[in-house]
Short mmCIF file of C-alpha atoms in Angstrom, two decimals:
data_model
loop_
_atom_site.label_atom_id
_atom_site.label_comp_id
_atom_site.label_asym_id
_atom_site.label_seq_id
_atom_site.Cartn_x
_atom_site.Cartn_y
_atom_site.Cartn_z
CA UNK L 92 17.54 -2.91 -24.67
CA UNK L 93 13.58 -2.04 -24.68
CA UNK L 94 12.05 -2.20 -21.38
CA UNK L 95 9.21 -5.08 -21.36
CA UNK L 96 6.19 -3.26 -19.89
CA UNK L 97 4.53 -6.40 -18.49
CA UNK L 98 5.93 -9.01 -16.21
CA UNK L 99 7.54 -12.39 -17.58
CA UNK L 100 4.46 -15.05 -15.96
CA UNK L 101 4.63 -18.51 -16.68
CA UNK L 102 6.65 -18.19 -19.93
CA UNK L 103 5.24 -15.31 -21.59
CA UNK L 104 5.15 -11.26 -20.85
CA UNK L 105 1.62 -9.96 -19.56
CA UNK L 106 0.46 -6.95 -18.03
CA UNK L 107 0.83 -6.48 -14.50
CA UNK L 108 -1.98 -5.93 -12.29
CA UNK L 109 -2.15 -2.42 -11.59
CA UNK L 110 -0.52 0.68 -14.17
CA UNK L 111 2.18 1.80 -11.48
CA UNK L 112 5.87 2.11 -12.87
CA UNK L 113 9.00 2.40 -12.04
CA UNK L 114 11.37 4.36 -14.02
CA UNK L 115 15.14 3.21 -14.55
CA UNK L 116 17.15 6.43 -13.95
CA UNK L 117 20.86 6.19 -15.63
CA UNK L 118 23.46 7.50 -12.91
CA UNK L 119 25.81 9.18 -14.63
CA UNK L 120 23.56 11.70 -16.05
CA UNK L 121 20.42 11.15 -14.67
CA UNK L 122 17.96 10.36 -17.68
CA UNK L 123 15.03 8.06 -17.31
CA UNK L 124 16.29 5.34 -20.38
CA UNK L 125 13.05 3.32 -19.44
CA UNK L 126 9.94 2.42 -17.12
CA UNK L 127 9.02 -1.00 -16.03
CA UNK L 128 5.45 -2.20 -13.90
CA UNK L 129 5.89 -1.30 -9.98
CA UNK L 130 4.20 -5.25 -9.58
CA UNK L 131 2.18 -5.76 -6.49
CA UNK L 132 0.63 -8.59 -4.19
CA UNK L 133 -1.62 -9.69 -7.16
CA UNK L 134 1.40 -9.98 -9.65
CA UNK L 135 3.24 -11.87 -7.02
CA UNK L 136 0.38 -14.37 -6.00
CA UNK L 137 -0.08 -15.28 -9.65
CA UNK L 138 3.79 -15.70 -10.07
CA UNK L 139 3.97 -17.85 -7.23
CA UNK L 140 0.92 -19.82 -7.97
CA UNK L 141 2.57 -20.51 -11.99
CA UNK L 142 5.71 -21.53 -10.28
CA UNK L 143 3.57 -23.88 -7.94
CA UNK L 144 2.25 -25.90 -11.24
CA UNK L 145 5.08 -26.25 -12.77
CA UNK L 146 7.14 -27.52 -9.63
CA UNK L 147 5.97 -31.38 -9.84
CA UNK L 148 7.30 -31.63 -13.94
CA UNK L 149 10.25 -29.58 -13.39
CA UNK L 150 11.41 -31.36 -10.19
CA UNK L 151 10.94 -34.45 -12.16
CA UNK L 152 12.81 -33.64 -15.02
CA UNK L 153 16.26 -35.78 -14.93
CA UNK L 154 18.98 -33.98 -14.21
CA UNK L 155 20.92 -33.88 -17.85
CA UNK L 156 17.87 -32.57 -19.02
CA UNK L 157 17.99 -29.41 -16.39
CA UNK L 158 21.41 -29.10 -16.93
CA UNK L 159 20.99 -29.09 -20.40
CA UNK L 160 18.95 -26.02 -20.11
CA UNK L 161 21.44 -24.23 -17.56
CA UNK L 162 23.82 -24.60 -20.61
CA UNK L 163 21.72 -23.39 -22.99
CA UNK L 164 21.16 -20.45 -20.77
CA UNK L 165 24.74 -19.73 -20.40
CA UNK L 166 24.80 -20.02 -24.08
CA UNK L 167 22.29 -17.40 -24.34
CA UNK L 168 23.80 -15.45 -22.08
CA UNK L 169 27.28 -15.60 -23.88
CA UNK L 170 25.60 -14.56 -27.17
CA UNK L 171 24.12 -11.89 -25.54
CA UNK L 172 27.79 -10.52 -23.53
CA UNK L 173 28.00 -7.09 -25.15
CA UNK L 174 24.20 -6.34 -24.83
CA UNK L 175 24.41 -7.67 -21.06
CA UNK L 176 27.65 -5.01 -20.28
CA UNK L 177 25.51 -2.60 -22.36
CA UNK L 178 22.60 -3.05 -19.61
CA UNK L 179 24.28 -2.71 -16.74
CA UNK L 180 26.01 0.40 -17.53
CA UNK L 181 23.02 2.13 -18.59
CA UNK L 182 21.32 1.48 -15.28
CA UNK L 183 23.80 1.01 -12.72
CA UNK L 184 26.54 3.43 -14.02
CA UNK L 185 29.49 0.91 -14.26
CA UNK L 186 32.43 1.39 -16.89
CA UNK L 187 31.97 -0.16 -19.80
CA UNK L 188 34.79 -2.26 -19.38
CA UNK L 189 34.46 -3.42 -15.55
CA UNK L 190 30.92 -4.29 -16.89
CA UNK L 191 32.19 -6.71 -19.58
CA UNK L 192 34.84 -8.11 -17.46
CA UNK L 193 33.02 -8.54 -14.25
CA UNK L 194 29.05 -7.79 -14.98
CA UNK L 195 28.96 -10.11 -17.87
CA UNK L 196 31.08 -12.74 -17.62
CA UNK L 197 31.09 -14.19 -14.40
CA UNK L 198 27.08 -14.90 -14.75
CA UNK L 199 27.84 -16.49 -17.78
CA UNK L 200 30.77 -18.82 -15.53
CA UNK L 201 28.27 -19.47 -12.50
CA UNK L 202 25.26 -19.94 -15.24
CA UNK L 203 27.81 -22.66 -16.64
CA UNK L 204 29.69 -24.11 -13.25
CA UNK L 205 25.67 -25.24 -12.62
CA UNK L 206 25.42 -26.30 -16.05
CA UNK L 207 28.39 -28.90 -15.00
CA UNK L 208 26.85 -29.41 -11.33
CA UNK L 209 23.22 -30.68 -12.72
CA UNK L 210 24.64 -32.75 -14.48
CA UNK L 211 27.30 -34.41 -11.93
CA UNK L 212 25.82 -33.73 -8.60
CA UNK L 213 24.84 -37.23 -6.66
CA UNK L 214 20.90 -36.39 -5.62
CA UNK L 215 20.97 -39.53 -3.93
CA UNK L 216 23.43 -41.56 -1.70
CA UNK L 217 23.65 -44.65 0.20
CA UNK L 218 24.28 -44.27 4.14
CA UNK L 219 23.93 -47.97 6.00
CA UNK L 220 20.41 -49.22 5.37
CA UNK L 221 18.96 -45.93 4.15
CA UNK L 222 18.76 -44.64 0.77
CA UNK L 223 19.01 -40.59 1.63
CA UNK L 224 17.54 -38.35 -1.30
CA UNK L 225 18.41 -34.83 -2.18
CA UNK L 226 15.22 -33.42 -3.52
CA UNK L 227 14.34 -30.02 -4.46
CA UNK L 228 12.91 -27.83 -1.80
CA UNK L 229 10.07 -26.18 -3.64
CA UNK L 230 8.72 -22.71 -5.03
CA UNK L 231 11.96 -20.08 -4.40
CA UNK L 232 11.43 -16.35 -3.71
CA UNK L 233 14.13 -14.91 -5.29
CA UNK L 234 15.34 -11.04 -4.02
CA UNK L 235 18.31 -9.57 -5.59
CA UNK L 236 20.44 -6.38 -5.30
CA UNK L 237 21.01 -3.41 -7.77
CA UNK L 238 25.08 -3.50 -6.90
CA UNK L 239 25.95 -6.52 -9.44
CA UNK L 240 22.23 -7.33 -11.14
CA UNK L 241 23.04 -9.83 -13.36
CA UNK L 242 25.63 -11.84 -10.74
CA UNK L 243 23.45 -11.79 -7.87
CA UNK L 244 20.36 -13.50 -10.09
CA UNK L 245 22.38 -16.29 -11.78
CA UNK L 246 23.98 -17.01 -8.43
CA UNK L 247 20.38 -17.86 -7.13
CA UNK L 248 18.37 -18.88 -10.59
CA UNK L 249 20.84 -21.26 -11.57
CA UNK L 250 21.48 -23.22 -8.20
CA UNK L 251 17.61 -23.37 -7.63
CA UNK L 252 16.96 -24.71 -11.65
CA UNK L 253 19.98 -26.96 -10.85
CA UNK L 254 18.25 -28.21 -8.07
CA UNK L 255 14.61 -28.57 -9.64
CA UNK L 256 13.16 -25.98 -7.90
CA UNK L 257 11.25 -23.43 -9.46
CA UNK L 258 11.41 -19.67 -9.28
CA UNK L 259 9.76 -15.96 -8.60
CA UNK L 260 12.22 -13.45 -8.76
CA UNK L 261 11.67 -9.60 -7.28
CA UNK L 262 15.38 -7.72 -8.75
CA UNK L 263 16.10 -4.29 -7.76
CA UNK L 264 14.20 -1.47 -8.77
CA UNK L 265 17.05 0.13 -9.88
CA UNK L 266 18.43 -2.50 -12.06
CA UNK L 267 15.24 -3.85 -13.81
CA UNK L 268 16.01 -3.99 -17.37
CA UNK L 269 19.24 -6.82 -16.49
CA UNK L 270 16.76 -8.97 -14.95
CA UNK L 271 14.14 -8.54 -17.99
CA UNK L 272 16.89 -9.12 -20.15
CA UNK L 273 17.55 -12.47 -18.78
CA UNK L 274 14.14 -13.40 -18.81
CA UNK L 275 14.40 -13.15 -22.22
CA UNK L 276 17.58 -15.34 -21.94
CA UNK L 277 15.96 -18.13 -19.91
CA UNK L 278 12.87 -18.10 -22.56
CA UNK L 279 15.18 -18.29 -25.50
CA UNK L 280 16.73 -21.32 -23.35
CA UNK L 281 14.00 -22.68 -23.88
CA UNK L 282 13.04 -23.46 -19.60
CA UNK L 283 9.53 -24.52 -19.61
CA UNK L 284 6.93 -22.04 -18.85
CA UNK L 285 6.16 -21.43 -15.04
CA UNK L 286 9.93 -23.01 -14.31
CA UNK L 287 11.31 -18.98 -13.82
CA UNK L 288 8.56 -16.50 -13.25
CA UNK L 289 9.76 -12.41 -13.17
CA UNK L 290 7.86 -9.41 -11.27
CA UNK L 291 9.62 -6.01 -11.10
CA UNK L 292 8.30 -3.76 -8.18
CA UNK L 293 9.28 -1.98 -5.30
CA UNK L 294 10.63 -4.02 -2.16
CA UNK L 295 8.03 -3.22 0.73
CA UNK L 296 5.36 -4.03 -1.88
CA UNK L 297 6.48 -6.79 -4.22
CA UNK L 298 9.35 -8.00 -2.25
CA UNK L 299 7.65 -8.13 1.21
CA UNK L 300 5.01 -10.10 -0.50
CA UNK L 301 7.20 -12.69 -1.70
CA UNK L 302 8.86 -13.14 1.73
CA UNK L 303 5.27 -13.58 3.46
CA UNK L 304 3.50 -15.84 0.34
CA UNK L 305 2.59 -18.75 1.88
CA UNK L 306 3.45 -21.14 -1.08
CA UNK L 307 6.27 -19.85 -0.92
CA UNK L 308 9.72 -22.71 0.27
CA UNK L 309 12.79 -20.79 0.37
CA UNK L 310 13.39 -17.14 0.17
CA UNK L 311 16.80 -15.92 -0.94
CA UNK L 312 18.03 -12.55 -0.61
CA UNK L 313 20.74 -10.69 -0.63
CA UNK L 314 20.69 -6.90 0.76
CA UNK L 315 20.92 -5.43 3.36
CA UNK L 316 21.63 -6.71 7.30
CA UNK L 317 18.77 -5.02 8.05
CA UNK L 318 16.22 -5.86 5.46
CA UNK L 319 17.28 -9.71 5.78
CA UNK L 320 16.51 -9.51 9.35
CA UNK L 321 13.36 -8.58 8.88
CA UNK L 322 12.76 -11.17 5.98
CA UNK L 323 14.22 -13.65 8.26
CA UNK L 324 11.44 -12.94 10.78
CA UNK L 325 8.80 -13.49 8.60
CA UNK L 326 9.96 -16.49 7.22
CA UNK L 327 10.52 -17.78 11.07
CA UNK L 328 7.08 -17.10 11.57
CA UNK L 329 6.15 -19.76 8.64
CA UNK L 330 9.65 -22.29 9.62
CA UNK L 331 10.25 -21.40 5.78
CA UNK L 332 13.61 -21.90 4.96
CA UNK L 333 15.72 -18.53 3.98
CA UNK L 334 19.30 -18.06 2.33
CA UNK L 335 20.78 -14.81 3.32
CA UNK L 336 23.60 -12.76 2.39
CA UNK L 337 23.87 -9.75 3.93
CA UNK L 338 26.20 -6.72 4.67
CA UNK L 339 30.42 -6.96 5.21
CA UNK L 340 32.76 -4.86 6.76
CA UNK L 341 35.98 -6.60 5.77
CA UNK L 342 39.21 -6.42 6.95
CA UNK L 343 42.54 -6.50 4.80
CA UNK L 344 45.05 -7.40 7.45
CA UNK L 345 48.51 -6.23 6.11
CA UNK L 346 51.20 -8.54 7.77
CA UNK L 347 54.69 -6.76 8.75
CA UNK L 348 55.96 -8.98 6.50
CA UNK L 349 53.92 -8.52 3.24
CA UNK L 350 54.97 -6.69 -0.20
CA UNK L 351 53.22 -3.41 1.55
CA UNK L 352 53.10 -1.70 -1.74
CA UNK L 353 51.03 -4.70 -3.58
CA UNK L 354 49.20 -5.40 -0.26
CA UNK L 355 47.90 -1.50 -0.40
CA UNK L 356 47.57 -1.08 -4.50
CA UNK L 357 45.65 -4.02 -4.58
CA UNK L 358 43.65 -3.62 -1.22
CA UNK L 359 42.30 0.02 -2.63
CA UNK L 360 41.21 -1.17 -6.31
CA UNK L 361 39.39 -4.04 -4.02
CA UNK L 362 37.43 -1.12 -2.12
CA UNK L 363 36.87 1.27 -5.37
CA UNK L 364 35.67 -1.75 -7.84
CA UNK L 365 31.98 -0.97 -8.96
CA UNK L 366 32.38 2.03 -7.14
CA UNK L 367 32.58 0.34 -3.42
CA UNK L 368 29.12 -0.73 -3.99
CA UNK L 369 30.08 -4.49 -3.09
CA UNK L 370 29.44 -5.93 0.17
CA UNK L 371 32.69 -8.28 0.12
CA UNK L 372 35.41 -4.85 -0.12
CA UNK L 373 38.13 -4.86 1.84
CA UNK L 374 36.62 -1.64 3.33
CA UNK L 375 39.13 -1.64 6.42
CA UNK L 376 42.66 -1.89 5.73
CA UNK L 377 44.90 -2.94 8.70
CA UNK L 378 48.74 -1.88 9.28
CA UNK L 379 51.41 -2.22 11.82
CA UNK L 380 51.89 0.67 13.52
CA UNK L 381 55.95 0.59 12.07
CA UNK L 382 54.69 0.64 8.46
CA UNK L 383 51.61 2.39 9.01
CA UNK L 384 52.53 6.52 7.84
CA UNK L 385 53.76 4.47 4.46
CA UNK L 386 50.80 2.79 3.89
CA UNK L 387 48.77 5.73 4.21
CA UNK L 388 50.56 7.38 1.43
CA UNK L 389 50.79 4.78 -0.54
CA UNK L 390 46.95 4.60 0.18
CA UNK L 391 46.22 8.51 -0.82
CA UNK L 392 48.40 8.18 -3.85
CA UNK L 393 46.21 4.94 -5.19
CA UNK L 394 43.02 6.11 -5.05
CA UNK L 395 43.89 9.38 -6.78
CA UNK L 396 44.39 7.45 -9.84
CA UNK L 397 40.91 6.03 -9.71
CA UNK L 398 39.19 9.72 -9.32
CA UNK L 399 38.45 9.40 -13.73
CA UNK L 400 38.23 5.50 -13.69
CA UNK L 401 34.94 4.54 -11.55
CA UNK L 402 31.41 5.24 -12.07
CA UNK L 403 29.10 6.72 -9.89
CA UNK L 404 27.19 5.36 -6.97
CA UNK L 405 23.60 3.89 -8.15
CA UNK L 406 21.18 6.58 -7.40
CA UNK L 407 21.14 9.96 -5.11
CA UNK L 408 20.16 8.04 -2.30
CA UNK L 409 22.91 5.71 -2.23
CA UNK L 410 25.22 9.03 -2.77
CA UNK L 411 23.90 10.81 -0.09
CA UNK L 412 24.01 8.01 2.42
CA UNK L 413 27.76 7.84 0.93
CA UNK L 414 28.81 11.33 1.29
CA UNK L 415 27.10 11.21 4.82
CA UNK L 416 29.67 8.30 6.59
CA UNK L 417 32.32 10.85 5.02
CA UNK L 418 31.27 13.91 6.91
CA UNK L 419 30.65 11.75 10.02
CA UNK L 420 34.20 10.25 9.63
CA UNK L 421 35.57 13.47 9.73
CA UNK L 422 33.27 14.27 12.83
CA UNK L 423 34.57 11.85 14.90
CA UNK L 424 38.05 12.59 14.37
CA UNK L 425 39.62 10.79 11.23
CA UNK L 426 41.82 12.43 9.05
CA UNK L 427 40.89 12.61 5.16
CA UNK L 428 44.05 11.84 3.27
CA UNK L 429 42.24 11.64 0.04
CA UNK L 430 38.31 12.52 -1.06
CA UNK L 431 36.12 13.51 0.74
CA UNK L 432 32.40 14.30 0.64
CA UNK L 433 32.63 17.26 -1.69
CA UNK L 434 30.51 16.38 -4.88
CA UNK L 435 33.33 15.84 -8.00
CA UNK L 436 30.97 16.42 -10.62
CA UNK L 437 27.92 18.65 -11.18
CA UNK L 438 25.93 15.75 -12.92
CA UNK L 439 25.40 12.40 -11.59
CA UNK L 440 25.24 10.31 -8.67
CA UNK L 441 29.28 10.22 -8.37
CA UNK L 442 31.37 10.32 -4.80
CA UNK L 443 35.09 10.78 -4.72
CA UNK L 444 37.53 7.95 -3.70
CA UNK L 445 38.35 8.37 -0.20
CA UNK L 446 41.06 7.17 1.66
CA UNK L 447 40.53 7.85 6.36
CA UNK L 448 43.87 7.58 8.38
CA UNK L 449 43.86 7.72 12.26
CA UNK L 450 40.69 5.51 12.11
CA UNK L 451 40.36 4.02 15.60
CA UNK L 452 38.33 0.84 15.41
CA UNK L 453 35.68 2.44 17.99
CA UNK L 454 34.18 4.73 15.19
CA UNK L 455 31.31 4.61 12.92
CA UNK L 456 33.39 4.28 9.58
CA UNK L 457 35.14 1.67 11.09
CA UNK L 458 31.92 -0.75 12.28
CA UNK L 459 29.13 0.22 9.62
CA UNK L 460 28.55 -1.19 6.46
CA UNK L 461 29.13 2.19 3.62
CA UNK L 462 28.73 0.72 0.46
CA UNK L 463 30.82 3.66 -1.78
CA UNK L 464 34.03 4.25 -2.37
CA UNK L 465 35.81 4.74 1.25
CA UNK L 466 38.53 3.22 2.85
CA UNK L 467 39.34 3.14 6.42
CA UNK L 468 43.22 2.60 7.19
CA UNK L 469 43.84 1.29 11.11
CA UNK L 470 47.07 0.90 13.04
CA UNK L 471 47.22 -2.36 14.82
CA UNK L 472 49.88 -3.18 17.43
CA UNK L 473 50.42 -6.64 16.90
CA UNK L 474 49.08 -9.86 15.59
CA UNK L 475 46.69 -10.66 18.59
CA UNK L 476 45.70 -7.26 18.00
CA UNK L 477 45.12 -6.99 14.09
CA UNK L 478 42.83 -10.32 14.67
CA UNK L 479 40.94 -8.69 17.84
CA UNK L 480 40.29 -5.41 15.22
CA UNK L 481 39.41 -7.71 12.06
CA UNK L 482 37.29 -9.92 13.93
CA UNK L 483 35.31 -6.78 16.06
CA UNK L 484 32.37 -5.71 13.85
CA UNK L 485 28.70 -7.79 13.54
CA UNK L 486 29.94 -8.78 10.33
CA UNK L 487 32.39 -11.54 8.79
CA UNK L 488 31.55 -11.82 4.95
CA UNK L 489 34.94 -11.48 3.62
CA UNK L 490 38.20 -10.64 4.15
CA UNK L 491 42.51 -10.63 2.94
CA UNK L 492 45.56 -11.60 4.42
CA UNK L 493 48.61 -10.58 3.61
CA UNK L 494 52.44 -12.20 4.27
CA UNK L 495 55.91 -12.35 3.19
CA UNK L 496 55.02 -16.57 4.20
CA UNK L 497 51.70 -17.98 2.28
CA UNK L 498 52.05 -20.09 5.66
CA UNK L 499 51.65 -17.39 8.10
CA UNK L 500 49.00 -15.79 6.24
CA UNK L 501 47.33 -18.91 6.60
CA UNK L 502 47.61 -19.39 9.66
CA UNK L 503 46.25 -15.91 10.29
CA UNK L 504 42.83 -16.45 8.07
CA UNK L 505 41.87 -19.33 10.05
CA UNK L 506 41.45 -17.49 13.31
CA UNK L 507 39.11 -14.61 11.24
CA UNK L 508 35.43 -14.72 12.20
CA UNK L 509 34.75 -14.85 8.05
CA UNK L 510 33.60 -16.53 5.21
CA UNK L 511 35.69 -16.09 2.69
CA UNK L 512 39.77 -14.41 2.92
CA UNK L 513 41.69 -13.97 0.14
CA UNK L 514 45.26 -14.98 0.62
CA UNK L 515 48.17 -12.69 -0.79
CA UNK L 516 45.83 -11.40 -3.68
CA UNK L 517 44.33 -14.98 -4.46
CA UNK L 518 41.81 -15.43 -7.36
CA UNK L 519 37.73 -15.15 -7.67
CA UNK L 520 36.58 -18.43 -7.40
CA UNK L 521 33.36 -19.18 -8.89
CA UNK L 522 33.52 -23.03 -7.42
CA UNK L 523 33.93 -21.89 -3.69
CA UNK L 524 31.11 -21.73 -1.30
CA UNK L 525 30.65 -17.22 -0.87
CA UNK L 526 28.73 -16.10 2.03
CA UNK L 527 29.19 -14.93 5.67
CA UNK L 528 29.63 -15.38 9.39
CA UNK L 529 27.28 -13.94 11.98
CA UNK L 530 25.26 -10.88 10.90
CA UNK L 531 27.04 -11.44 7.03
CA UNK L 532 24.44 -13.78 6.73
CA UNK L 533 22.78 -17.53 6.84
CA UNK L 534 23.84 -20.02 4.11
CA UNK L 535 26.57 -20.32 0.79
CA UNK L 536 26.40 -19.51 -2.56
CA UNK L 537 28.30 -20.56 -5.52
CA UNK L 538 29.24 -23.91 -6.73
CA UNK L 539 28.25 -27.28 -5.25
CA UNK L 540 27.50 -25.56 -1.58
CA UNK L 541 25.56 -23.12 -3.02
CA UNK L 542 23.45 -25.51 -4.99
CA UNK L 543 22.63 -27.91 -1.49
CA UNK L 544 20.40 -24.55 -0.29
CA UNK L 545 18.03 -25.34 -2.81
CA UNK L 546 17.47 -28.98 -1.33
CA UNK L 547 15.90 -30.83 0.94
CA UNK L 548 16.88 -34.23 2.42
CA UNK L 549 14.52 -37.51 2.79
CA UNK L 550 15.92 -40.68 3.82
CA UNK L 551 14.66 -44.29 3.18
CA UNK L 552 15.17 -47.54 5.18
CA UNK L 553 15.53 -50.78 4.01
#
């Protein structure tokens, strides 16, 4: 697509503020394929302030008539499928395929689960004498990732239109031309002007001044442990509400009795999807000590296969940072059974898949967040001590089990410190509340939990 060289501002494009740009840099060979306005604290303030008008006629609006939009928008959005895949490969560097199967079409599922939820959720209930309402919380800052562009802004546009809230969304610089792109999906939707407001820019400029705007309800991001802390501060300082999710370090904990061989094949094309730039990968992988030199190998032998099949990591940056956890993995004593930090191509931002053995839980590949294509493999003595490893890291977004007995896996999951655990391989769910325990992040996304964020509750006595 053509990059839109204003901002999308109360249902039209118009020049930003200042002239700055940013320029959209394709991974895999490292061509500028388009520049987009660097938007700043004037661009923001008159986003915020369009979204601010049109809050009292959009919250009113029934709620068929929202959800009527949010299906037109998935509608959109489904017409548009190949162009969307198109996008996101060009900018972040995924296969074409993984981008069609994963980029593109689970928006266009949430974009439609909210659809289904505006027009079924009850924004009012009976409790005693009180009538308690549901009502939308107000004017939502909106910060998304580069890592799945398209995912991570439907998961928060469409809960908040749902709702009747309206929005100002800051994407990623590295991902801009997704988010223009469904701009031009929510306009052909025909969402009335001001409802969904768009301002590319750099985060300590234009996203730091959508965290701090005063008019500004709810701020929902999704980044970075460290950035969210810092967004959660500022919104503390205002008692504005924030939805955060934030950095994993999840464990797949490999039961003595679990298939080992699906457990492992499955566990390490978990870590290298979208080149192990998602923050819910199974990044540690955890094996009893008797089946532990099998795993391994079974481990090094997998992600050989994916050395041709995964794109690279989203800028040199991100690669670097990548390549760095490898060389200090190897510094404090793991072994590299496949990988390592050695660059596999002389073009692009790519970093081979890389399997650690003899990872001790102690060690910095073990407890911090990577974000590329690296698996950790740790022995574990027995159940007590699988769960004390699993559950020993600030984070808890996400997690597997694995077991010969659905029942024991079960049982296992429950005593995880985590949001989400997949049981022996189970399915995406675009229904089931996503987010994390303690430093993972505040709040849920997806399906009816992640649409109750974007409310507020008022009660009435009779």
């Amino acid at each position: 697509m053509k990059a839109h060289d204003g901002i999308y501002l109360d249902g039209a494009w118009r020049p930003a503020a200042g002239q700055d740009v940013i320029e959209v840099v394709d991974p895999v060979d490292e061509r500028v394929i388009g520049r987009v306005p660097a938007g700043g604290a004037d661009d923001v303030d008159a986003a915020v302030r369009a979204a601010r008008a049109a809050l009292p006629d959009w919250a009113a609006t029934p709620p068929a008539e929202r959800a009527a939009r949010l299906g037109a928008l998935r509608d959109v959005l489904a017409a548009r499928k190949d162009e969307i895949a198109e996008t996101v490969t060009a900018e972040l560097g995924s296969p074409l395929a993984f981008s069609q199967a994963v980029h593109a079409a689970v928006p266009i599922a949430v974009a439609g689960s909210y659809a289904e939820l505006a027009a079924t959720h009850s924004f009012e209930e009976r409790v005693g004498n009180s009538t308690v309402l549901h009502e939308p919380v107000g004017v939502v800052g909106a910060i998304t990732p580069w890592n799945y562009p398209l995912h991570q802004i439907v998961a928060k546009v469409a809960p908040a239109l749902a709702a009747g809230c309206t929005v100002v969304l800051k994407p990623a610089e590295d991902t801009p031309l997704t988010a223009q792109l469904f701009a031009e999906a929510i306009h052909e939707a025909g969402v009335p002007a001001g409802v969904f407001n768009l301002v590319t820019g750099l985060g300590p400029v234009a996203g730091q001044a959508l965290a701090e705007h005063p008019d500004v309800d709810l701020v929902s991001f999704t980044g970075s442990t460290a950035v969210g802390k810092r967004i959660a501060a500022t919104a503390g300082a205002a008692v504005k509400k924030v939805a955060l999710e934030l950095g994993g370090k999840s464990a797949n904990v490999i039961l003595p009795s679990a298939d080992l061989a699906r457990a492992v094949n499955v566990g390490v094309a978990n870590v290298m999807s979208n080149s192990g730039q998602t923050c819910s990968a199974w990044t540690r992988m955890l094996v009893h000590r008797d089946r532990y030199e099998e795993a391994v190998g079974l481990a090094a032998a997998a992600a050989a296969k994916y050395g041709d099949r995964i794109g690279p990591v989203v800028n040199a940056r991100q690669r670097d940072r990548v390549r760095g956890y490898i060389e200090q993995g190897v510094a404090e004593g793991a072994t590299l059974v496949a990988g390592g930090p050695e660059a596999p191509r002389e073009q692009g931002y790519f970093v081979s898949p890389t399997v650690f053995s003899d990872v001790t839980p102690d060690m910095t590949i073990a407890q911090e967040e990577i974000f590329g294509p690296v698996l950790s493999v740790l022995r574990y003595e027995d159940e007590d001590d699988a769960l004390r490893i699993a559950n020993g890291t600030v984070y808890g977004l996400a997690g597997a089990v694995w077991a010969g007995d659905e029942a024991e896996a079960v049982a296992f999951a429950r005593r995880m410190d985590t949001g989400q655990v997949d049981i022996n391989g189970g399915r995406f769910n675009p229904l089931a509340p996503f987010g994390g325990y303690k430093q993972s992040g505040v709040g849920r996304e997806l399906g009816a939990h992640g649409l109750t964020e974007y409310l507020q509750t008022k009660s009435l006595q009779f």
